CSV table of C-alpha atoms and ligand atoms in Angstrom, one decimal:
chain,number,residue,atom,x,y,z
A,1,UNK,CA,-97.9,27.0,14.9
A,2,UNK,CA,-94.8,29.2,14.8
A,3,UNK,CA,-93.6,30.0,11.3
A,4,UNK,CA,-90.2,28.5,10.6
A,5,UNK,CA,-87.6,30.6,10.0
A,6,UNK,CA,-86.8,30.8,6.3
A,7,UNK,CA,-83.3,29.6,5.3
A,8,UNK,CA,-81.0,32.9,3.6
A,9,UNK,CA,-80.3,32.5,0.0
A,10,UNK,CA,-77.6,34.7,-1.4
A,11,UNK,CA,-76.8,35.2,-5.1
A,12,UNK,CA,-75.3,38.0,-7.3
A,13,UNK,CA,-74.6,38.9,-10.8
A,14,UNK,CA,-72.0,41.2,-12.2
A,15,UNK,CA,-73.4,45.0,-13.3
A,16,UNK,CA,-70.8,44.3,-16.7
A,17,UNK,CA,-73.6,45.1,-19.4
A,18,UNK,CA,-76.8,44.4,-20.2
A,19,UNK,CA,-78.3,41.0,-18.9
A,20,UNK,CA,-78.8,38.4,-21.8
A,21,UNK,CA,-81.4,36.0,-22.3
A,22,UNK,CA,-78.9,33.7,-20.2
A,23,UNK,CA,-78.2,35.7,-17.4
A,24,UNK,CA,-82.6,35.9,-17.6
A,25,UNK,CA,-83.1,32.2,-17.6
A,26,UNK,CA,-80.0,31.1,-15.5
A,27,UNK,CA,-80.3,33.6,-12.7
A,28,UNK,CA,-83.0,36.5,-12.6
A,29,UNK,CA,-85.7,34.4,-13.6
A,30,UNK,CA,-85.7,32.1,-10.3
A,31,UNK,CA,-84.5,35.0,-8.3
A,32,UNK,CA,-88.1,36.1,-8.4
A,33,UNK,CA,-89.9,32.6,-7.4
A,34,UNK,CA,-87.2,32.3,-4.3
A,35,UNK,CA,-88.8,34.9,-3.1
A,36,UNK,CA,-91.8,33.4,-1.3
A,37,UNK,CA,-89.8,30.4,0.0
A,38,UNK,CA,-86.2,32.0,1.3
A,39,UNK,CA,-84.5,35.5,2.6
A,40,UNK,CA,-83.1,36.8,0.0
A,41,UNK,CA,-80.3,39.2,-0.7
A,42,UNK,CA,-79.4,40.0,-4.6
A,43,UNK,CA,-76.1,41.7,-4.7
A,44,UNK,CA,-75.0,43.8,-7.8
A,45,UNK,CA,-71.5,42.8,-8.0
A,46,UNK,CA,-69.2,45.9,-9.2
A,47,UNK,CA,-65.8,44.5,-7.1
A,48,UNK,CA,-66.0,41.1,-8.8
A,49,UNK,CA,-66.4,43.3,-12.4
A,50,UNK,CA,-63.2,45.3,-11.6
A,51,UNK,CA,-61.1,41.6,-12.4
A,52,UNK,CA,-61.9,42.4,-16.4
A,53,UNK,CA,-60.9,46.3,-17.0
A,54,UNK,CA,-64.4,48.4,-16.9
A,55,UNK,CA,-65.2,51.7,-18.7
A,56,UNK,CA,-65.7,53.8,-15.0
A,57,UNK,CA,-68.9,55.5,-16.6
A,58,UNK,CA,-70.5,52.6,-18.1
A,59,UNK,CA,-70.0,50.6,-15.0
A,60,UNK,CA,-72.1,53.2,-13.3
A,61,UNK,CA,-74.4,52.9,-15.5
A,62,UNK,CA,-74.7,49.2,-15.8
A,63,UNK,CA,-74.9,49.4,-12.5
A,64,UNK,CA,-77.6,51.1,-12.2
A,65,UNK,CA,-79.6,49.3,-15.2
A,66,UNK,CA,-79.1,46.2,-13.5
A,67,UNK,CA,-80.9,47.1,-10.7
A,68,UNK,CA,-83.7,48.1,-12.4
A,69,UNK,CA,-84.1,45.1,-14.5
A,70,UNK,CA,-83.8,42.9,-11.5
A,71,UNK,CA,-86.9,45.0,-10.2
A,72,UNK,CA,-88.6,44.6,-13.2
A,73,UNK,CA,-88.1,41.1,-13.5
A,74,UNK,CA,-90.0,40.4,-10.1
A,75,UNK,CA,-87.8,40.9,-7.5
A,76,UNK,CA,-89.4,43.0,-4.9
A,77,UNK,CA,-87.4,45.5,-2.8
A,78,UNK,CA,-89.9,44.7,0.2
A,79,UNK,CA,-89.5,41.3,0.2
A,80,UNK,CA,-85.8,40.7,-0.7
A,81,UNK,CA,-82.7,43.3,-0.2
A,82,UNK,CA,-80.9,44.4,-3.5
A,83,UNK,CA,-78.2,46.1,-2.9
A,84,UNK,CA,-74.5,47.1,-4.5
A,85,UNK,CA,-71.5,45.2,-3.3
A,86,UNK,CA,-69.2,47.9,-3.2
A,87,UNK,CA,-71.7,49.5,-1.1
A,88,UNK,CA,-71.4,47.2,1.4
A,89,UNK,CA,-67.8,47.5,2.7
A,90,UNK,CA,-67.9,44.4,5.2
A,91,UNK,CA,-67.3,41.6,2.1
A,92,UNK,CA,-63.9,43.4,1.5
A,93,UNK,CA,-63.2,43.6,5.3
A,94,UNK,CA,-64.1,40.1,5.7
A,95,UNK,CA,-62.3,39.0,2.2
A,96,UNK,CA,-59.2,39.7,4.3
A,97,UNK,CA,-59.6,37.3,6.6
A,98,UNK,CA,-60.8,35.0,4.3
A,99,UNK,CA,-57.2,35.7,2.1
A,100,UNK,CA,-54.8,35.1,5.2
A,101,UNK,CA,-57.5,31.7,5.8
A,102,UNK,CA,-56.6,30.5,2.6
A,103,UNK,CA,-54.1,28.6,0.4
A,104,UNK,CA,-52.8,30.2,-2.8
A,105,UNK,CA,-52.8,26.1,-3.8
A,106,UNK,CA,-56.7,26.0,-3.7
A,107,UNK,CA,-56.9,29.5,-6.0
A,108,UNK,CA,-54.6,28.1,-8.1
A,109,UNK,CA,-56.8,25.2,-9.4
A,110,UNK,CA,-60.2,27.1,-10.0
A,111,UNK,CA,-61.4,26.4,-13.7
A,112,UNK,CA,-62.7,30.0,-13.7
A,113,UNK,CA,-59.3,31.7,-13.2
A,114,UNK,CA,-57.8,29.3,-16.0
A,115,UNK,CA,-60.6,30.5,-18.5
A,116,UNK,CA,-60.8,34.3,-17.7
A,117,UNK,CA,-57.0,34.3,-18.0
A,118,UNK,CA,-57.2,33.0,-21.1
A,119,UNK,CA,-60.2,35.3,-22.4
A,120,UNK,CA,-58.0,38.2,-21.2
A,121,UNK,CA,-54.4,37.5,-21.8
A,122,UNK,CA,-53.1,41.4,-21.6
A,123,UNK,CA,-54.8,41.8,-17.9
A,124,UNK,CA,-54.1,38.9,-15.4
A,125,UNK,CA,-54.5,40.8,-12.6
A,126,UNK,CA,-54.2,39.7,-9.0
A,127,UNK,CA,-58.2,40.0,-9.2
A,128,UNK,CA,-58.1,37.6,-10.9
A,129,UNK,CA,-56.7,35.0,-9.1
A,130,UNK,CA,-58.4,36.1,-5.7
A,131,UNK,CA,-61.9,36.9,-6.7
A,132,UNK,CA,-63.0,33.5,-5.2
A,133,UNK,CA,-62.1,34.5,-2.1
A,134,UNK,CA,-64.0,37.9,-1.9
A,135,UNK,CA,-66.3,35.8,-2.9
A,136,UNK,CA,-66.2,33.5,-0.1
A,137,UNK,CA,-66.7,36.4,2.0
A,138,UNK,CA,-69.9,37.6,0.2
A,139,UNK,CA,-71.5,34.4,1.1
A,140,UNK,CA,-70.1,34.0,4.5
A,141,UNK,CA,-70.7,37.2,5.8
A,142,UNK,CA,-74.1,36.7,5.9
A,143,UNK,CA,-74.3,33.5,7.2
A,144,UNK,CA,-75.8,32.6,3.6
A,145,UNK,CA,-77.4,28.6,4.0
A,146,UNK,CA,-78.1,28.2,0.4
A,147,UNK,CA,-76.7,29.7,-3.0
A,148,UNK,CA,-77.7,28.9,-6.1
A,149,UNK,CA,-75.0,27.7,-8.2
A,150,UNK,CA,-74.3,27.0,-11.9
A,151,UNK,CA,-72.2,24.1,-13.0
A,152,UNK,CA,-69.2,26.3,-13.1
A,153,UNK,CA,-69.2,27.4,-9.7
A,154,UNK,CA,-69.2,25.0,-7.4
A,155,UNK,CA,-65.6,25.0,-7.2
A,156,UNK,CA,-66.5,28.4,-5.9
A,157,UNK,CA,-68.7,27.1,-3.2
A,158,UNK,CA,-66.0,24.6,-2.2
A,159,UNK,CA,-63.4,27.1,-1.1
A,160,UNK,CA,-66.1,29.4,1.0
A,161,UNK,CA,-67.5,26.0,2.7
A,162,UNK,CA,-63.2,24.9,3.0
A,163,UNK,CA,-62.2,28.1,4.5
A,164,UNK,CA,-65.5,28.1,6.8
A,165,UNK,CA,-64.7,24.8,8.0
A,166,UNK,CA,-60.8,26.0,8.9
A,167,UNK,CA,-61.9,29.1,10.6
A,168,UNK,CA,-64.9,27.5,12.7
A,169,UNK,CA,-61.9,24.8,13.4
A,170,UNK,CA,-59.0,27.2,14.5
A,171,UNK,CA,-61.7,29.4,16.1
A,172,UNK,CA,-64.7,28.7,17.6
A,173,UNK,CA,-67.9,27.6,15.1
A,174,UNK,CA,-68.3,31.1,13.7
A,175,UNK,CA,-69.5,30.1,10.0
A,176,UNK,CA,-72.6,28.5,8.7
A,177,UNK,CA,-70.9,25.9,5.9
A,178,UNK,CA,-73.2,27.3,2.4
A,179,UNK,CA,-75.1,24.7,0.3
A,180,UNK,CA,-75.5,25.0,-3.2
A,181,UNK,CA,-79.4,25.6,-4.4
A,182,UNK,CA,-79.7,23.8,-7.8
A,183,UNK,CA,-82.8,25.2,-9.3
A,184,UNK,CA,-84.9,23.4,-11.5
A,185,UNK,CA,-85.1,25.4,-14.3
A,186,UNK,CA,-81.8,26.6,-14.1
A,187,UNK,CA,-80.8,25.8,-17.8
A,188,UNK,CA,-77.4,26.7,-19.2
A,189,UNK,CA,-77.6,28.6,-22.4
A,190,UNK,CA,-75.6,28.6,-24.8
A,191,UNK,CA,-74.4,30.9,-27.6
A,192,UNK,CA,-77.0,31.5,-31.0
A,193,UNK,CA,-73.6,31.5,-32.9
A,194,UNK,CA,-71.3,29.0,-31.1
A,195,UNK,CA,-73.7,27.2,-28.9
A,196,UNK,CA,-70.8,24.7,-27.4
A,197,UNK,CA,-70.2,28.3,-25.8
A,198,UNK,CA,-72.2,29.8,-23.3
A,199,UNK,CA,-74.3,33.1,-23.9
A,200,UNK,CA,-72.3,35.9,-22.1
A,201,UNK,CA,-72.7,39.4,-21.9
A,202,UNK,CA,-69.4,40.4,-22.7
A,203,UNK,CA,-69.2,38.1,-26.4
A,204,UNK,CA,-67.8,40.4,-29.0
A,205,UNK,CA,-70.6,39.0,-31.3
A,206,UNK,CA,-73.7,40.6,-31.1
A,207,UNK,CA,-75.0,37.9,-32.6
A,208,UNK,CA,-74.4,35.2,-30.3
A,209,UNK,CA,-76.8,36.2,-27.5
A,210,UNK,CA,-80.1,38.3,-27.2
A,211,UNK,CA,-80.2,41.2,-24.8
A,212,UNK,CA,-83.1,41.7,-22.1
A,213,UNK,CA,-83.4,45.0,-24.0
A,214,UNK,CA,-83.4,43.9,-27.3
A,215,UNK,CA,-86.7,44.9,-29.6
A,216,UNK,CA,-88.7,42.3,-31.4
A,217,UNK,CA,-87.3,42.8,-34.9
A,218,UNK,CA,-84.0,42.3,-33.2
A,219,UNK,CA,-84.8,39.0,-31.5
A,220,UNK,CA,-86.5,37.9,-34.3
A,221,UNK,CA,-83.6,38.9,-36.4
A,222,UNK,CA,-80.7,37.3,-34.1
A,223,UNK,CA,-83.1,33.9,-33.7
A,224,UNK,CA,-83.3,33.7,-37.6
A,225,UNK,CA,-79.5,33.7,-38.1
A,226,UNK,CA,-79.0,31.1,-34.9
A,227,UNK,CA,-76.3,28.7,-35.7
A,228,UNK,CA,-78.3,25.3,-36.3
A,229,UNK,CA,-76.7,22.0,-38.3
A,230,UNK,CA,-78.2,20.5,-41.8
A,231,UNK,CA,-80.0,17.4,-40.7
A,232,UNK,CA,-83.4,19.7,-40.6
A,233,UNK,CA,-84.6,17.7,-37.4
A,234,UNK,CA,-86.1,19.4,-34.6
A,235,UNK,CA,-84.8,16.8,-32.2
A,236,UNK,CA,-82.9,17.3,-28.4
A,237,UNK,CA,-79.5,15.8,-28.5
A,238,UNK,CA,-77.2,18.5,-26.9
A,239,UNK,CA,-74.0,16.5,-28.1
A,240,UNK,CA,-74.8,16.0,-31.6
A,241,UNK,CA,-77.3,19.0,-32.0
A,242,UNK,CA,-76.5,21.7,-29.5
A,243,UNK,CA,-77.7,24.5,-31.4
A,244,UNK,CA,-81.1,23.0,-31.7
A,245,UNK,CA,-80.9,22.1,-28.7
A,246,UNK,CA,-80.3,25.0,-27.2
A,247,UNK,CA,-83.4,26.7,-28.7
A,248,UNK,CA,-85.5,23.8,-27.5
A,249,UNK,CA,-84.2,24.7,-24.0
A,250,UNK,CA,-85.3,28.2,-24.3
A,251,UNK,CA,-89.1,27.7,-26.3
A,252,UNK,CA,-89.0,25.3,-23.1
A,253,UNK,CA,-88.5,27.8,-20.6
A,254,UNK,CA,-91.2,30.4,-22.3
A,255,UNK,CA,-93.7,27.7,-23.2
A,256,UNK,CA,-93.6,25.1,-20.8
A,257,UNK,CA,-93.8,22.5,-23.1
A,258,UNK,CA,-92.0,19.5,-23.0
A,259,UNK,CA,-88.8,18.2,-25.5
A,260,UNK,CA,-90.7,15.4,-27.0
A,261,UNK,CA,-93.9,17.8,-27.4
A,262,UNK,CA,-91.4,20.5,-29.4
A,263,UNK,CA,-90.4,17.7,-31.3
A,264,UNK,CA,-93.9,16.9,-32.3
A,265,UNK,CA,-95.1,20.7,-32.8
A,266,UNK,CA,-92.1,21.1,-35.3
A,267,UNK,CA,-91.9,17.5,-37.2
A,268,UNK,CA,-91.4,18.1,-40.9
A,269,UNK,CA,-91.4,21.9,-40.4
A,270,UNK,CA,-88.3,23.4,-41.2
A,271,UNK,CA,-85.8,25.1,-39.3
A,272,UNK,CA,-86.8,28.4,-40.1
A,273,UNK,CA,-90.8,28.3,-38.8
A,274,UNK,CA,-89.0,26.8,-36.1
A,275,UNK,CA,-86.5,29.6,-35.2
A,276,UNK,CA,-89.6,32.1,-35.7
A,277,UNK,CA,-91.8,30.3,-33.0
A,278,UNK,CA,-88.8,30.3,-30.6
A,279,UNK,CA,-88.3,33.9,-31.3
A,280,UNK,CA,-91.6,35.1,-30.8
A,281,UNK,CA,-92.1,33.3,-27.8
A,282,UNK,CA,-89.2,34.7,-26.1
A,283,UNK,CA,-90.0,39.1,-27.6
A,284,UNK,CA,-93.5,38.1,-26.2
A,285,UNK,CA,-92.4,37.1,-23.1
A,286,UNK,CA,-89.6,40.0,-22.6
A,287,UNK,CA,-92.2,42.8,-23.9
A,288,UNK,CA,-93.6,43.3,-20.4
A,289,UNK,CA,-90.4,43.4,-18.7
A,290,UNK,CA,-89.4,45.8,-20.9
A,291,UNK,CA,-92.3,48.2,-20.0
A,292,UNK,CA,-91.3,47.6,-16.5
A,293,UNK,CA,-87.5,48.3,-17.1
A,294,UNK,CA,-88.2,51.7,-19.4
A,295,UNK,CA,-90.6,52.8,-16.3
A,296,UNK,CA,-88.0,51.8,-13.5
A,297,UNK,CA,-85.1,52.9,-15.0
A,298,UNK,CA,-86.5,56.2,-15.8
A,299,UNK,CA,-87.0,56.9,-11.8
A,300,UNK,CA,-83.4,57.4,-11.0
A,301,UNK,CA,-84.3,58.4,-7.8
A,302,UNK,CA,-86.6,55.6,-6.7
A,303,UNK,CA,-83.6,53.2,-8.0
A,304,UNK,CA,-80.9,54.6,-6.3
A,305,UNK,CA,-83.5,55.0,-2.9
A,306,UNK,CA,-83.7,50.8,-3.6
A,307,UNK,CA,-80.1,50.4,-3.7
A,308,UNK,CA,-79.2,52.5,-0.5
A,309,UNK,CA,-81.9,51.0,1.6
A,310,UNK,CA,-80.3,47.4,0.5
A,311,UNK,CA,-76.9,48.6,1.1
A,312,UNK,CA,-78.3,49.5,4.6
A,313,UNK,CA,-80.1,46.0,5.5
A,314,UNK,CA,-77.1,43.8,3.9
A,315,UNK,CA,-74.8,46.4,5.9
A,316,UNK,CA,-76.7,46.0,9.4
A,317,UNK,CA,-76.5,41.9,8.8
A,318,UNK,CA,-73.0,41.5,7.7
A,319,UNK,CA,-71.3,44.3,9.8
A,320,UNK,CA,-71.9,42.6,13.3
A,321,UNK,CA,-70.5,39.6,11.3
A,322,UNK,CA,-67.3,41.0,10.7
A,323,UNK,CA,-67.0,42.5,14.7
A,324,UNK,CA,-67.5,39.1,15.7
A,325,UNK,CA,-65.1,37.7,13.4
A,326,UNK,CA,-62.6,40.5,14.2
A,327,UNK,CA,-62.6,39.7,17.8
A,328,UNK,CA,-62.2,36.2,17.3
A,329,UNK,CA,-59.1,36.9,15.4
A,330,UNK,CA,-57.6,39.0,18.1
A,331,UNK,CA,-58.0,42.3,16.2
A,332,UNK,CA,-58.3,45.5,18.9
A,333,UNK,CA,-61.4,46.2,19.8
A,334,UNK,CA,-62.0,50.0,21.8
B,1,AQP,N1,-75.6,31.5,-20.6
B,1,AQP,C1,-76.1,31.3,-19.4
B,1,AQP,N2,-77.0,30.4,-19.1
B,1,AQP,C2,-77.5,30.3,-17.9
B,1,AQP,N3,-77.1,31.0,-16.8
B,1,AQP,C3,-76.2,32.0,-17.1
B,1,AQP,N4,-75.6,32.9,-16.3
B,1,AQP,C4,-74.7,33.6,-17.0
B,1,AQP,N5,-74.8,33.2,-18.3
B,1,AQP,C5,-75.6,32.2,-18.4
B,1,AQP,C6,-75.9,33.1,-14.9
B,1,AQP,O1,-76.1,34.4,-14.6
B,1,AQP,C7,-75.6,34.7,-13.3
B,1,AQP,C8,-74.8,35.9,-13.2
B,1,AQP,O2,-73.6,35.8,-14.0
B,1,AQP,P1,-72.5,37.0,-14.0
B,1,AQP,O3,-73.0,38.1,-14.8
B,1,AQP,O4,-72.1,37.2,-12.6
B,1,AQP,O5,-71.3,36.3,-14.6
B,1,AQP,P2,-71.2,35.3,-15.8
B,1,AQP,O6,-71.7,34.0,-15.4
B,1,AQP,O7,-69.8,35.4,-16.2
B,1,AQP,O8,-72.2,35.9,-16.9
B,1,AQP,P3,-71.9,36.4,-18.3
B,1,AQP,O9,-73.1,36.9,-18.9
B,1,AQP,O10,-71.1,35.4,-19.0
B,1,AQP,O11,-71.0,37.7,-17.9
B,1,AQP,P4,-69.6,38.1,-18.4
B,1,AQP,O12,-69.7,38.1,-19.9
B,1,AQP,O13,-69.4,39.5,-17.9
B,1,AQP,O14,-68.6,37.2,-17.9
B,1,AQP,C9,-74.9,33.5,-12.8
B,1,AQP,O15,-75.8,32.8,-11.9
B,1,AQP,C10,-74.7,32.6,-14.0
B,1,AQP,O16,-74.7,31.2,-13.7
């Protein structure tokens, strides 16, 4: 029987410091199981960074780190392409055409532009406001079928599948309209100090989220001061007990076990057994990828020699997408 051709999954994550736990759990995590099921391509994305102001040297070298964690997390260069989206100039090209497909009305109403602002006051840059369209082109350009998407993006996916829609309509059917993937596992999680907020990379708090890179003592450490309530329950009610919660979610993720089974394992223990057992199972679980990472990391050249023969593969794909789309258009061709 012929195989059947395996749908094309595309997802990225910003290079704007080092992953959390949340980034881990939300994103990298599955990245590795999709694998064996889809074509993947993991883009590193540096352009969509630029809308909050970057330090140029540490963007390099988050750059770089992130690659290497997303190798040592699973994802294997022979199987999937990782590559840099800077590296890759057809998503700008194409973002062009997406921006003149557009309506400034449908940027205007993305949640995401109305937060960031709002988290950066002193830098609303036209970024900003247009990422979702460079974004559109990321996805588009490769003729993506699926991409997994968080809760907060499908507004996202909604304005690539809109604009594909109008182009295949003024045109000729050019675009392939993206689904979202919801993965099963893919868990939102939330801040250890405010945990009605999400865990993000860029929180001024140290405290609030635990880095991929963090030691033990560290996670340990950052788990024991979790933000929790006074009841002294171990019991899952996001609304009136996120932080607990949120820590069942994640001793979920690491152990496998179910809500009702962490309520049992902790009834009439107190909260801080409880925040021990989370945080062990998570520094146990992070340990090997840490190995991994250290060893990775340390070959600069076989990173970078990952990254260029992505930005080759991504490039081959997505730059007979944008001739094509060029011509269509009416652009010179000699
Ligand atoms: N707390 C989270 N829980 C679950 N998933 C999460 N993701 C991020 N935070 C959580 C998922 O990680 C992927 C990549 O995210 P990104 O780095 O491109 O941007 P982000 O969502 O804005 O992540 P951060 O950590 O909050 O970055 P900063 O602080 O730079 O803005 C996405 O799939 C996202 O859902």
């Amino acid at each position: 029987m012929a195989e059947q051709k395996r749908k094309r999954i595309l997802s990225g994550i910003q290079p704007t410091g080092t992953f959390t736990l949340g980034n881990y759990i939300g994103a990298v995590r599955n990245w590795a199981k999709l694998q064996d099921d889809f074509e993947c391509l993991y883009m590193l994305a540096d352009l969509h960074a630029l809308t909050v102001r970057q330090v140029p040297a540490e963007l390099r070298r988050h750059t770089r780190e992130a690659a290497a964690m997303l190798l040592a997390a699973g994802i294997d260069p022979s199987q999937s392409l990782v590559f840099v989206q800077s590296q890759v100039p057809a998503h700008t090209q194409l973002g062009w055409v997406i921006t003149c497909n557009s309506q400034f009305g449908e940027l205007s109403r993305m949640t995401q532009f109305k937060d960031k602002s709002a988290k950066h006051p002193d830098n609303i840059n036209g970024g900003l406001r247009s990422y979702p369209r460079l974004l559109a082109a990321d996805i588009l350009v490769y003729l993506a079928e699926l991409v997994p998407v968080g809760q907060d993006q499908t507004q996202h996916l909604e304005l690539a599948r809109n604009v594909a829609q109008r182009f295949n309509n003024a045109y000729s059917p050019t675009f392939t309209l993206p689904e979202g993937y919801i993965t099963k596992e893919g868990a939102k999680i939330m801040s250890l100090a405010e945990p009605t907020r999400k865990m993000s990379k860029s929180d001024t708090n140290q405290n609030s989220y635990i880095l991929m890179t963090d030691d033990t003592d560290t996670i340990l450490r950052k788990f024991k001061r979790a933000v929790t309530d006074s009841d002294g329950v171990v019991r899952y009610d996001p609304a009136a007990k996120p932080g607990v919660s949120n820590l069942m979610c994640i001793y979920n993720v690491f152990t496998g076990k179910a809500m009702d089974e962490i309520e049992r394992e902790f009834d009439g223990v107190g909260y801080g057994d409880f925040k021990l057992a989370v945080g062990q199972a998570v520094a146990d679980a992070l340990a090997p990828i840490q190995g991994e990472y250290a060893r990775i990391l340390a070959d600069t050249a076989y990173v970078d020699g990952v990254l260029r023969q992505g930005a080759e593969g991504a490039s081959r794909l997505a730059n007979r997408m944008v001739e094509k789309v060029y011509r269509k258009i009416g652009l010179l061709q000699l």
